[in-house]
XYZ file of C-alpha atoms in Angstrom:
217
model
C -7.619 -26.191 -4.498
C -5.690 -22.936 -4.837
C -4.907 -21.384 -8.175
C -1.244 -22.276 -8.924
C -0.287 -18.599 -9.085
C -1.925 -17.980 -5.708
C 0.317 -20.682 -4.285
C 3.336 -18.913 -5.757
C 2.222 -15.554 -4.401
C 1.624 -16.984 -0.942
C 5.099 -18.524 -0.986
C 6.549 -15.174 -2.086
C 4.632 -13.404 0.688
C 6.012 -15.811 3.276
C 9.517 -15.199 1.962
C 9.103 -11.416 2.066
C 7.152 -11.323 5.340
C 8.618 -8.844 7.829
C 8.037 -11.312 10.678
C 8.380 -9.632 14.049
C 9.948 -6.534 12.508
C 6.799 -4.413 12.802
C 7.592 -0.702 12.353
C 8.249 0.956 15.689
C 5.600 3.609 15.033
C 2.913 0.986 14.439
C 3.901 -0.739 17.675
C 3.725 2.602 19.492
C 0.222 3.214 18.170
C -0.867 -0.240 19.299
C 0.255 0.640 22.821
C -1.275 4.123 22.736
C 2.162 5.730 22.974
C 2.456 7.352 19.555
C 1.953 11.124 19.457
C -1.347 11.857 17.728
C 0.068 14.850 15.725
C 2.037 12.363 13.613
C -1.307 11.320 12.112
C -1.653 14.747 10.514
C 1.659 14.230 8.742
C 0.639 10.699 7.796
C -2.558 12.011 6.202
C -0.659 14.675 4.258
C 1.990 12.263 3.005
C -0.633 9.669 2.097
C -2.456 12.268 0.036
C 0.655 12.623 -2.107
C 1.301 8.872 -2.147
C -2.206 7.869 -3.175
C -2.435 10.560 -5.847
C 0.835 9.321 -7.338
C 0.063 5.610 -6.948
C -3.300 6.025 -8.689
C -1.586 7.525 -11.742
C 1.064 4.790 -11.701
C -1.559 2.045 -11.574
C -3.515 3.621 -14.397
C -0.328 3.763 -16.464
C 0.277 0.076 -15.772
C -3.326 -0.596 -16.779
C -2.737 1.229 -20.062
C 0.452 -0.748 -20.722
C -1.510 -3.994 -20.666
C -4.931 -2.702 -21.698
C -5.430 -5.650 -24.059
C -4.802 -8.177 -21.286
C -6.823 -9.160 -18.195
C -4.061 -7.697 -16.045
C -4.931 -4.230 -17.357
C -8.373 -4.395 -15.765
C -6.824 -5.565 -12.485
C -4.487 -2.570 -12.318
C -7.456 -0.323 -13.109
C -9.351 -1.881 -10.198
C -6.448 -1.062 -7.894
C -6.507 2.524 -9.161
C -10.226 2.712 -8.337
C -9.355 1.570 -4.816
C -6.844 4.374 -4.492
C -9.566 6.838 -5.485
C -11.830 5.429 -2.772
C -9.063 5.664 -0.174
C -8.320 9.252 -1.164
C -11.895 10.222 -0.315
C -11.409 9.056 3.286
C -8.395 11.257 4.008
C -10.201 14.568 4.732
C -11.992 13.026 7.737
C -8.686 11.731 9.105
C -7.038 15.104 8.583
C -9.922 16.902 10.262
C -9.727 14.618 13.312
C -6.027 15.437 13.708
C -6.648 19.195 13.542
C -5.258 19.543 10.023
C -7.303 21.601 7.594
C -8.337 19.084 4.885
C -7.905 21.806 2.268
C -4.166 21.884 3.014
C -3.581 18.139 2.523
C -2.030 18.590 -0.889
C 0.144 21.552 0.053
C 2.220 20.078 2.875
C 5.842 19.518 1.779
C 6.847 15.981 0.808
C 9.082 13.987 3.127
C 11.633 12.088 0.999
C 11.490 8.959 3.140
C 7.711 8.852 2.848
C 7.721 9.391 -0.901
C 10.239 6.679 -1.800
C 7.483 4.041 -2.150
C 5.382 5.969 -4.708
C 8.556 6.950 -6.558
C 9.429 3.269 -6.926
C 5.906 2.378 -8.013
C 6.135 5.132 -10.628
C 9.404 3.557 -11.806
C 7.680 0.180 -12.025
C 4.866 1.745 -14.034
C 7.373 3.014 -16.599
C 10.036 0.311 -16.569
C 8.811 -2.745 -14.670
C 7.449 -6.025 -15.947
C 3.693 -5.757 -15.303
C 3.238 -9.397 -14.285
C 6.105 -9.211 -11.802
C 4.860 -5.871 -10.488
C 1.387 -7.340 -9.911
C 2.803 -10.340 -8.038
C 4.986 -8.088 -5.881
C 2.081 -5.791 -5.020
C -0.163 -8.701 -4.059
C 2.579 -10.252 -1.946
C 2.851 -7.016 0.066
C -0.886 -6.489 0.617
C -0.973 -8.417 3.890
C 1.806 -6.462 5.629
C 0.317 -3.033 4.831
C -3.167 -4.258 5.673
C -1.954 -5.614 9.000
C -0.373 -2.282 9.949
C -3.587 -0.459 9.058
C -5.624 -2.933 11.103
C -3.418 -2.319 14.141
C -3.692 1.446 13.817
C -7.453 1.597 13.254
C -8.028 -0.436 16.396
C -5.625 1.777 18.345
C -7.301 4.978 17.150
C -10.607 3.758 18.520
C -9.223 2.261 21.738
C -6.535 4.731 22.778
C -7.210 7.942 20.865
C -11.006 8.177 20.773
C -11.230 8.761 17.026
C -14.720 8.517 15.476
C -15.485 5.914 12.836
C -15.233 8.347 9.909
C -11.721 9.342 10.982
C -10.676 5.674 10.970
C -12.120 4.956 7.522
C -8.761 5.304 5.743
C -7.196 2.558 7.843
C -10.400 0.491 7.810
C -10.310 0.509 4.008
C -6.833 -0.989 3.761
C -7.305 -3.333 6.740
C -9.972 -5.291 4.852
C -8.806 -8.717 3.630
C -7.609 -8.483 0.039
C -8.683 -12.038 -0.804
C -10.815 -11.049 -3.786
C -8.095 -8.829 -5.250
C -5.586 -11.643 -4.856
C -7.873 -14.102 -6.634
C -8.492 -11.590 -9.414
C -4.746 -11.068 -9.805
C -4.103 -14.793 -10.054
C -6.822 -15.155 -12.696
C -5.462 -12.180 -14.647
C -1.898 -13.476 -14.544
C -2.941 -16.666 -16.303
C -3.866 -20.275 -15.750
C -0.280 -21.544 -15.575
C 2.343 -20.813 -12.891
C 4.626 -17.823 -13.248
C 7.956 -18.641 -14.839
C 11.122 -18.499 -12.681
C 12.354 -15.244 -14.250
C 9.069 -13.475 -13.453
C 9.141 -14.789 -9.890
C 12.726 -13.614 -9.406
C 11.804 -10.168 -10.691
C 8.716 -10.060 -8.467
C 10.918 -10.903 -5.485
C 13.249 -8.027 -6.376
C 10.343 -5.603 -6.718
C 8.741 -6.864 -3.510
C 11.880 -6.438 -1.439
C 12.166 -2.831 -2.552
C 8.481 -2.100 -1.964
C 8.745 -3.549 1.527
C 11.911 -1.576 2.316
C 10.345 1.676 1.140
C 7.200 0.974 3.154
C 9.304 0.578 6.311
C 11.123 3.784 5.391
C 7.728 5.505 5.304
C 6.994 4.502 8.908
C 10.523 5.248 10.112
C 10.385 8.708 8.528
C 7.088 9.506 10.243
C 8.461 8.273 13.566
C 11.286 10.809 13.278
C 8.964 13.780 12.610
């Protein structure tokens, strides 16, 4: 039997699911039609995103340090640190000097997601933010799974260059179960669910803006 909060999160995920509206750039990668230089920009923008998101998650962890949810946010921050370590190999495979990852200019459309997560870290309700993040795991993970397969099949990238996408393509089942346990034994109240839905819609919109911005580079 599922944890009652897992049931709520799965229902929220189904409600927020993008359906067939996969970003055009992800679809182009799947078909081998996306220009490989866009991966250099993706790596550079992700360097900024992950660096920011890690700080935001640590701030959320500090806001609820005396609650189980604090440890869960800290675990997510550790994951961001692990993902950051995979970016130099991706950059190198695209011809971008890994030492320049942090110096490329930010693209506003790519940086909207981390800006919103930073807002959530300062102003959001931690429980609702956690539910919204978990509900969006599957969409991001699915996009990364599509791209990592395409990089091997169509672009000839070595395994180490695909590690960034491999990391996020892994099923997040354990993280979801940990989130449900941290959020409590009883279902989320309607107000928290409504707020999580609001946060999730914005996170999803900003994630699509990230892909659309890269497609226009």
